[in-house]
Coordinates of C-alpha atoms and ligand atoms in Angstrom, one line a residue:
M442 CA 0.0 0.0 0.0
G443 CA 2.3 2.8 -1.2
R444 CA -0.4 5.3 -1.7
D445 CA -3.4 6.6 0.3
P446 CA -5.8 3.7 1.2
L447 CA -8.7 3.1 -1.1
I448 CA -12.0 1.8 0.0
G449 CA -14.3 0.3 -2.8
L450 CA -18.1 0.6 -2.4
V451 CA -19.6 -2.4 -3.9
G452 CA -23.0 -4.0 -4.1
K453 CA -25.9 -4.7 -6.3
P454 CA -27.5 -1.8 -8.3
S455 CA -29.7 0.6 -6.5
S456 CA -28.3 -0.5 -3.0
G457 CA -27.1 3.0 -2.2
K458 CA -23.4 3.0 -3.1
S459 CA -23.3 6.4 -4.8
T460 CA -25.4 7.8 -2.0
M461 CA -23.0 6.4 0.4
L462 CA -20.1 8.1 -1.4
N463 CA -21.9 11.5 -1.4
S464 CA -22.8 11.1 2.3
L465 CA -19.0 10.6 3.2
T466 CA -17.3 13.0 0.7
D467 CA -18.2 16.3 -1.2
A468 CA -19.0 14.2 -4.4
T469 CA -22.3 14.7 -6.0
A470 CA -22.4 11.4 -7.8
K471 CA -25.7 10.7 -9.5
T472 CA -28.1 8.6 -7.7
G473 CA -31.4 7.1 -8.7
A474 CA -34.1 4.4 -7.9
F475 CA -33.2 2.4 -10.9
P476 CA -30.3 0.0 -11.8
F477 CA -27.1 1.1 -13.3
T478 CA -27.4 4.8 -12.6
T479 CA -23.5 4.6 -12.1
I480 CA -21.5 3.2 -14.9
D481 CA -18.1 4.9 -14.8
P482 CA -16.5 4.8 -11.4
N483 CA -16.6 7.9 -8.9
K484 CA -13.7 8.6 -6.9
A485 CA -13.7 11.1 -4.0
T486 CA -11.9 11.9 -0.8
G487 CA -13.6 10.9 2.5
Y488 CA -12.3 11.7 6.1
L489 CA -11.5 8.9 8.7
Q490 CA -12.1 10.2 12.1
I491 CA -9.3 9.3 14.4
D492 CA -7.9 10.5 17.8
C493 CA -5.2 13.0 17.1
A494 CA -1.9 13.1 18.8
C495 CA -2.5 16.7 19.8
A496 CA -5.0 15.7 22.4
R497 CA -2.2 13.7 24.2
F498 CA -0.3 16.8 24.7
G499 CA -3.1 19.2 25.4
I500 CA -2.2 21.2 22.3
E501 CA -5.4 20.9 20.4
D502 CA -5.6 24.7 19.7
R503 CA -2.4 24.6 17.8
C504 CA -3.2 21.7 15.6
R505 CA -3.6 22.6 11.8
P506 CA -3.2 19.6 9.4
N507 CA -2.0 20.1 5.9
Y508 CA -4.7 17.8 4.7
G509 CA -8.0 17.2 6.4
S510 CA -8.8 18.9 9.6
C511 CA -8.7 18.6 13.4
R512 CA -11.4 19.8 15.9
N513 CA -10.7 19.4 19.5
G514 CA -8.3 16.4 19.1
K515 CA -10.6 14.7 16.7
R516 CA -8.8 14.5 13.3
F517 CA -10.2 14.0 9.9
V518 CA -7.7 12.0 7.8
P519 CA -8.2 11.9 4.0
I520 CA -9.0 8.4 2.8
M521 CA -10.1 7.5 -0.8
L522 CA -13.4 6.2 -1.7
L523 CA -14.4 4.5 -5.0
D524 CA -18.0 3.9 -6.1
V525 CA -18.4 1.4 -8.9
A526 CA -21.4 0.4 -11.0
G527 CA -23.6 -2.2 -9.4
L528 CA -22.7 -6.0 -9.6
V529 CA -25.2 -8.6 -10.4
P530 CA -25.2 -12.4 -10.0
G531 CA -23.3 -13.7 -13.1
A532 CA -21.2 -10.5 -13.3
H533 CA -17.9 -12.3 -13.6
E534 CA -19.4 -13.9 -16.9
G535 CA -20.3 -10.5 -18.2
R536 CA -23.7 -10.3 -16.9
G537 CA -25.0 -6.8 -16.2
L538 CA -22.1 -4.4 -16.9
G539 CA -19.9 -7.5 -16.1
N540 CA -16.2 -7.5 -15.6
K541 CA -15.3 -3.9 -16.4
F542 CA -16.2 -2.6 -13.1
L543 CA -14.9 -5.7 -11.3
D544 CA -11.7 -4.4 -12.9
D545 CA -12.3 -1.0 -11.5
L546 CA -12.0 -2.5 -8.0
R547 CA -8.4 -3.9 -8.6
H548 CA -6.7 -1.3 -6.6
A549 CA -9.1 -1.1 -3.7
D550 CA -7.6 -2.1 -0.3
A551 CA -10.8 -2.8 1.4
L552 CA -14.5 -3.1 0.4
I553 CA -17.8 -1.8 1.9
H554 CA -20.4 -4.0 0.8
V555 CA -23.5 -1.7 0.7
V556 CA -26.6 -4.2 1.3
D557 CA -30.0 -2.8 0.7
V558 CA -32.0 -4.3 3.6
S559 CA -35.3 -2.6 2.8
G560 CA -36.3 -5.7 0.9
T561 CA -37.6 -3.3 -2.0
T562 CA -35.1 -4.3 -4.6
D563 CA -34.2 -7.8 -6.1
S564 CA -30.8 -9.1 -6.9
E565 CA -30.6 -7.1 -10.0
G566 CA -31.7 -3.8 -8.3
K567 CA -35.2 -3.8 -9.7
A568 CA -38.2 -2.8 -7.6
T569 CA -39.9 -5.7 -5.7
A570 CA -41.2 -6.3 -2.0
M571 CA -40.0 -8.5 0.9
Y572 CA -36.7 -9.5 -1.0
D573 CA -34.4 -11.3 1.4
S574 CA -30.9 -9.4 1.1
L575 CA -29.1 -12.2 3.0
A576 CA -28.7 -13.8 -0.5
D577 CA -26.9 -10.7 -1.8
V578 CA -24.2 -11.1 1.0
E579 CA -23.5 -14.5 -0.2
W580 CA -23.4 -14.3 -4.0
L581 CA -21.4 -11.0 -4.1
R582 CA -18.3 -12.4 -2.6
G583 CA -18.7 -15.5 -4.8
E584 CA -18.7 -12.8 -7.9
I585 CA -15.5 -11.3 -6.8
M586 CA -13.8 -14.8 -6.2
R587 CA -14.9 -16.2 -9.5
W588 CA -13.6 -13.0 -11.2
I589 CA -10.1 -13.6 -9.8
E590 CA -10.3 -17.4 -10.3
G591 CA -11.5 -17.0 -13.9
N592 CA -8.6 -14.7 -14.8
L593 CA -6.1 -17.3 -13.3
L594 CA -7.6 -20.5 -14.8
E595 CA -7.8 -18.8 -18.2
K596 CA -3.9 -19.0 -18.3
W597 CA -3.2 -21.9 -15.8
G598 CA -1.6 -24.0 -18.3
S599 CA 1.0 -21.6 -19.3
I600 CA 1.4 -20.3 -15.7
K601 CA 2.3 -23.9 -14.6
R602 CA 4.7 -24.4 -17.5
R603 CA 6.5 -21.2 -16.9
H604 CA 6.5 -21.9 -13.1
V605 CA 8.3 -25.3 -13.8
S606 CA 10.7 -23.9 -16.3
T607 CA 11.8 -21.0 -14.4
K608 CA 12.0 -23.1 -11.1
S609 CA 10.0 -20.2 -9.4
T610 CA 8.6 -20.6 -5.9
S611 CA 4.7 -20.7 -5.7
V612 CA 4.8 -17.2 -4.1
Q613 CA 6.7 -15.7 -7.0
T614 CA 4.4 -17.3 -9.6
I615 CA 1.2 -16.3 -7.9
Q616 CA 2.4 -12.8 -7.1
N617 CA 3.2 -12.4 -10.8
Q618 CA -0.4 -13.1 -11.5
F619 CA -1.9 -11.0 -8.7
S620 CA 0.5 -7.8 -8.9
G621 CA -2.3 -6.3 -11.0
Y622 CA -4.6 -6.3 -7.9
G623 CA -2.0 -4.2 -6.0
S624 CA -0.9 -7.4 -4.1
N625 CA 2.7 -8.1 -2.9
A626 CA 4.7 -11.2 -2.1
A627 CA 4.0 -10.9 1.6
V628 CA 0.2 -10.9 0.8
V629 CA 0.5 -14.1 -1.2
Q630 CA 2.6 -15.8 1.4
R631 CA 0.0 -14.9 4.0
C632 CA -2.7 -16.6 1.9
L633 CA -0.6 -19.8 1.5
D634 CA 0.1 -19.9 5.2
R635 CA -3.7 -19.3 6.0
I636 CA -4.7 -22.4 4.1
K637 CA -1.4 -24.4 5.0
L638 CA -0.7 -24.8 1.5
V639 CA 2.8 -26.5 1.0
Q640 CA 2.1 -28.6 -2.2
P641 CA 4.0 -27.5 -5.2
L642 CA 2.1 -25.3 -7.6
E643 CA 2.4 -27.7 -10.5
L644 CA 0.3 -30.3 -8.5
W645 CA -2.6 -27.9 -7.5
D646 CA -5.8 -29.0 -8.6
R647 CA -9.1 -26.9 -9.1
T648 CA -10.1 -27.3 -5.4
T649 CA -6.6 -26.1 -4.3
I650 CA -6.7 -23.1 -6.6
S651 CA -10.2 -22.1 -5.4
R652 CA -9.1 -22.3 -1.7
M653 CA -6.0 -20.3 -2.6
V654 CA -8.2 -17.6 -4.5
S655 CA -10.7 -17.6 -1.5
A656 CA -7.7 -16.8 1.0
F657 CA -6.6 -14.2 -1.4
V658 CA -10.0 -12.5 -1.5
D659 CA -10.1 -12.4 2.3
E660 CA -6.5 -11.2 2.6
K661 CA -6.5 -8.6 -0.3
F662 CA -10.1 -7.4 -0.1
P663 CA -11.2 -7.3 3.5
T664 CA -14.9 -6.7 3.3
I665 CA -17.4 -5.1 5.7
L666 CA -21.0 -4.9 5.4
A667 CA -23.0 -1.6 5.5
L668 CA -26.7 -2.8 5.9
N669 CA -28.2 0.4 4.3
K670 CA -31.7 1.8 4.3
I671 CA -32.3 1.1 8.0
D672 CA -34.7 4.1 7.9
H673 CA -37.1 1.9 5.9
P674 CA -40.0 0.5 8.1
N675 CA -39.4 -3.0 6.7
A676 CA -35.6 -3.2 7.3
D677 CA -35.8 -5.1 10.5
R678 CA -36.3 -8.5 9.0
C679 CA -33.3 -8.5 6.8
I680 CA -31.0 -6.8 9.4
Y681 CA -32.1 -9.7 11.7
R682 CA -31.3 -12.4 9.0
I683 CA -27.8 -11.1 8.3
W684 CA -26.9 -10.2 11.9
T685 CA -27.6 -13.8 13.0
K686 CA -25.4 -15.2 10.4
Y687 CA -22.3 -12.9 10.0
E688 CA -19.7 -11.6 12.3
H689 CA -21.0 -8.6 14.1
E690 CA -17.7 -6.7 14.1
N691 CA -17.9 -6.5 10.3
I692 CA -21.5 -5.2 10.2
V693 CA -22.6 -1.7 10.4
L694 CA -26.2 -0.4 10.1
T695 CA -26.4 2.7 7.9
S696 CA -28.9 5.1 6.4
A697 CA -26.9 7.0 3.6
V698 CA -29.8 9.0 2.3
S699 CA -30.4 10.4 5.8
E700 CA -26.7 11.6 6.2
V701 CA -27.0 13.2 2.8
F702 CA -30.3 14.9 3.9
I703 CA -28.7 16.1 7.1
K704 CA -25.8 17.5 5.3
K705 CA -28.0 19.5 3.0
L706 CA -29.9 21.0 6.2
V707 CA -26.5 21.9 7.7
K708 CA -25.5 23.7 4.5
Q709 CA -28.9 25.5 4.5
G710 CA -28.3 26.6 8.1
Y711 CA -31.3 24.8 9.6
V712 CA -29.4 22.3 11.8
Y713 CA -26.1 21.8 13.6
Y714 CA -24.7 18.2 13.3
E715 CA -21.3 16.8 13.7
E716 CA -20.6 13.8 11.3
G717 CA -21.4 10.6 13.1
A718 CA -23.3 12.2 16.0
D719 CA -26.3 10.8 17.7
N720 CA -28.5 13.6 17.0
I721 CA -29.3 16.8 15.2
I722 CA -29.8 20.2 16.7
T723 CA -32.4 22.6 15.5
R724 CA -33.0 26.1 16.5
E725 CA -35.6 24.8 19.0
D726 CA -33.0 22.8 20.9
D727 CA -30.5 25.4 20.8
L728 CA -31.8 27.6 23.6
E729 CA -28.6 29.7 23.9
D730 CA -28.5 30.3 20.2
L731 CA -25.1 28.9 20.0
Y732 CA -25.3 27.8 16.5
K733 CA -27.1 30.7 15.0
L734 CA -29.6 28.3 13.3
K735 CA -32.4 29.4 11.1
P736 CA -36.0 28.6 12.3
I737 CA -37.8 25.8 10.6
T738 CA -41.2 27.1 9.5
D739 CA -42.2 24.6 6.8
E740 CA -44.4 22.0 8.6
R741 CA -43.2 19.1 6.0
L742 CA -39.7 19.7 6.9
K743 CA -40.5 19.8 10.7
F744 CA -42.3 16.5 10.1
R745 CA -39.3 15.0 8.0
I746 CA -37.0 15.8 10.9
E747 CA -39.2 14.3 13.6
T748 CA -39.5 11.2 11.6
L749 CA -35.6 11.2 11.2
R750 CA -35.3 11.3 14.9
D751 CA -37.9 8.6 15.6
M752 CA -37.0 6.2 12.8
L753 CA -33.3 6.7 12.9
F754 CA -31.6 8.3 15.8
Y755 CA -33.9 6.8 18.5
R756 CA -33.9 3.4 17.1
W757 CA -30.5 3.1 15.6
T758 CA -28.4 5.9 17.3
S759 CA -26.8 7.3 14.1
T760 CA -26.8 7.3 10.3
G761 CA -23.9 4.9 10.6
V762 CA -22.0 6.1 7.6
V763 CA -18.9 7.4 9.7
R764 CA -18.9 4.1 11.5
A765 CA -18.9 2.3 8.2
L766 CA -15.7 3.9 7.2
Q767 CA -14.1 3.6 10.7
T768 CA -14.9 -0.3 10.4
A769 CA -13.4 -0.6 6.9
A770 CA -10.2 1.2 8.2
K771 CA -10.2 -1.3 11.1
A772 CA -10.6 -4.3 8.8
L773 CA -7.5 -2.8 7.2
D774 CA -5.9 -2.4 10.6
L775 CA -4.8 1.1 9.9
I776 CA -3.2 3.4 12.4
P777 CA -2.1 7.0 12.1
V778 CA 1.5 8.0 12.1
F779 CA 2.5 11.7 12.7
S780 CA 5.5 12.9 10.9
V781 CA 7.1 16.1 12.4
R782 CA 10.4 17.9 12.0
N783 CA 10.8 18.6 15.6
V784 CA 9.8 15.7 18.2
H785 CA 10.0 18.1 21.1
T786 CA 7.6 20.8 19.8
F787 CA 5.8 18.8 17.1
T788 CA 6.1 21.6 14.7
N789 CA 7.6 21.7 11.2
S790 CA 9.4 25.1 11.6
N791 CA 10.9 27.4 14.1
T792 CA 8.7 30.3 12.7
D793 CA 5.4 28.6 12.7
N794 CA 4.0 27.0 16.0
T795 CA 1.3 24.9 14.6
V796 CA 1.7 21.2 15.4
F797 CA 1.1 17.6 13.8
K798 CA 0.8 19.0 10.2
D799 CA 1.2 15.6 8.5
C800 CA -0.5 12.3 9.3
T801 CA -0.3 9.2 7.3
L802 CA -2.4 6.0 7.7
V803 CA -0.2 2.8 7.8
K804 CA -0.8 -0.8 8.6
R805 CA -0.3 -1.7 12.3
G806 CA 2.7 -3.5 12.9
S807 CA 4.4 -2.3 9.6
S808 CA 8.1 -2.0 10.0
I809 CA 9.5 1.4 10.6
E810 CA 11.5 0.9 7.3
S811 CA 8.3 0.5 5.2
V812 CA 6.7 3.5 6.9
V813 CA 9.7 5.7 6.0
R814 CA 9.6 4.5 2.4
K815 CA 5.8 5.2 2.3
I816 CA 6.2 8.7 3.7
M817 CA 9.6 9.8 2.3
G818 CA 9.8 7.7 -0.9
D819 CA 13.4 7.5 -2.0
I820 CA 14.8 10.4 -0.1
P821 CA 17.8 9.2 1.9
V822 CA 17.1 9.2 5.7
A823 CA 20.0 9.1 8.1
F824 CA 18.2 8.4 11.3
I825 CA 14.8 8.7 12.8
E826 CA 13.6 10.0 16.2
T827 CA 10.4 9.6 18.1
T828 CA 8.9 11.6 21.1
G829 CA 11.7 12.7 23.7
G830 CA 14.4 12.5 20.9
V831 CA 14.5 8.7 21.3
R832 CA 16.2 6.9 18.3
V833 CA 13.9 4.5 16.3
S834 CA 15.4 1.6 14.6
L835 CA 14.3 0.7 11.1
S836 CA 13.5 -2.9 12.0
D837 CA 11.2 -1.7 14.8
T838 CA 7.5 -2.1 14.2
I839 CA 5.0 0.8 14.3
A840 CA 2.6 0.9 17.3
E841 CA 0.1 3.6 18.6
K842 CA 1.6 5.8 21.3
K843 CA 5.0 4.1 21.3
N844 CA 6.7 5.3 18.0
D845 CA 3.7 6.8 16.1
I846 CA 5.2 10.4 16.2
L847 CA 8.3 10.3 13.9
S848 CA 10.9 12.8 12.7
F849 CA 13.2 11.7 9.6
K850 CA 16.6 13.3 9.8
L851 CA 17.9 13.4 6.2
A852 CA 21.3 12.2 5.1
R853 CA 23.5 15.2 4.2
Ligands
GTP1981 N1 -34.6 4.8 2.2 C1 -33.4 4.9 1.8 N2 -33.2 5.0 0.4 C2 -31.8 5.0 0.1 C3 -30.8 5.1 1.0 N3 -29.6 5.1 0.4 C4 -29.9 5.4 -0.9 N4 -31.3 5.3 -1.1 C5 -32.0 5.4 -2.4 O1 -31.7 4.1 -3.2 C6 -31.7 4.6 -4.5 C7 -30.5 4.1 -5.2 O2 -29.5 4.8 -4.8 P1 -28.0 4.9 -5.5 O3 -27.1 5.6 -4.5 O4 -28.2 5.5 -6.8 O5 -27.6 3.4 -5.5 P2 -26.5 2.7 -6.3 O6 -26.1 1.6 -5.5 O7 -25.3 3.8 -6.5 O8 -27.0 2.3 -7.6 P3 -26.3 1.8 -9.0 O9 -25.5 3.0 -9.4 O10 -27.4 1.8 -10.0 O11 -25.6 0.8 -8.9 C8 -31.9 6.0 -4.7 O12 -33.3 6.4 -4.9 C9 -31.5 6.4 -3.3 O13 -32.2 7.7 -2.8 C10 -31.1 5.0 2.5 O14 -30.3 4.9 3.3 N5 -32.5 4.9 2.8
MG1982 MG1 -24.4 4.5 -8.2

């Protein structure tokens, strides 16, 4: 992962992927209650909420990130989101819009599967009633798997011949095939370890290849489920079906359309709302007029806000979209690293007293060497310091609060 992390939004048509993108970013991707509204992918910057290092030192007032923002120790770190066209069963064979946008997903680091739990759209995104979206969770992963497997099987004969003639290791041969998915040798090695595969590649049969591809999908595309449209009155049934079958830590309940609606009200000056919060504040709630909100006179708008409070905040706590992004980042096991010039003042210059200008997301447990490469590229670094001026070794691993504030001293 040499660049910023990329989270792909996947799901059947009309599940709410583009609405989710708009809710988490400033994008204005087209949305619509009909399949294949999106054809070409939409990419936009979202912001992952993390605890900023400035809060550890009580210097929140001087924290001014170069990218993103920081409010009272809560930092918003840029993260890329990619919204692709809807997938339908059989996509790997070219059904729907087929393989093209499976290809668009190649460089995603994690996926948010946006599942429509309202029961109002079938597996192709067409209007229906009482659809059981548990099925969507199952076939979608299968499509991704068969797409990768299909690409591999197509060339398996020549892959095998080349593997034998070049006396390559299984990791080298598979990595050659998987580099287009942004994989690396370590990822491939973890897949083989995960399924305890020691048999030489030339002896792998179809079942072995499938097991390896399945491990690769889990390793390269960790996926969380965003059960979307929870504001719909019939959502409980599908939520229950999925909740009782899948791991809870990978499930988030969302109402993307509500977040988009609230953002609009914020822009219009009718409500105060912090992304991810468990309520919205209107002029009536703001007795001291702290937020200088406009009064809501339109009865229909008042009613919509009341419904939002009853159907969403009261029942489900929040719109869930912020949590969806946080859960995807957690599945990737990302932690923030703060790079500063001066590890005593946390500033980047003697003339500017603002702190913690730069923050990069890296995989927990990465070696300091890989963190240096990610942040500094090819610039030669002589040595590295962390808080208190303590030297950090290249072979150390990165850990929160231990060595996540780093200063790179350049070689002269
Ligand atoms: N009730 C409800 N409707 C939603 C929600 N999110 C999206 N929708 C609606 O679902 C429909 C489809 O939304 P899109 O965001 O266009 O869905 P998509 O997954 O991008 O669809 P394709 O681009 O066709 O694959 C639109 O009418 C949205 O307003 C939600 O949280 N609740
Ligand atoms: Mg769309």
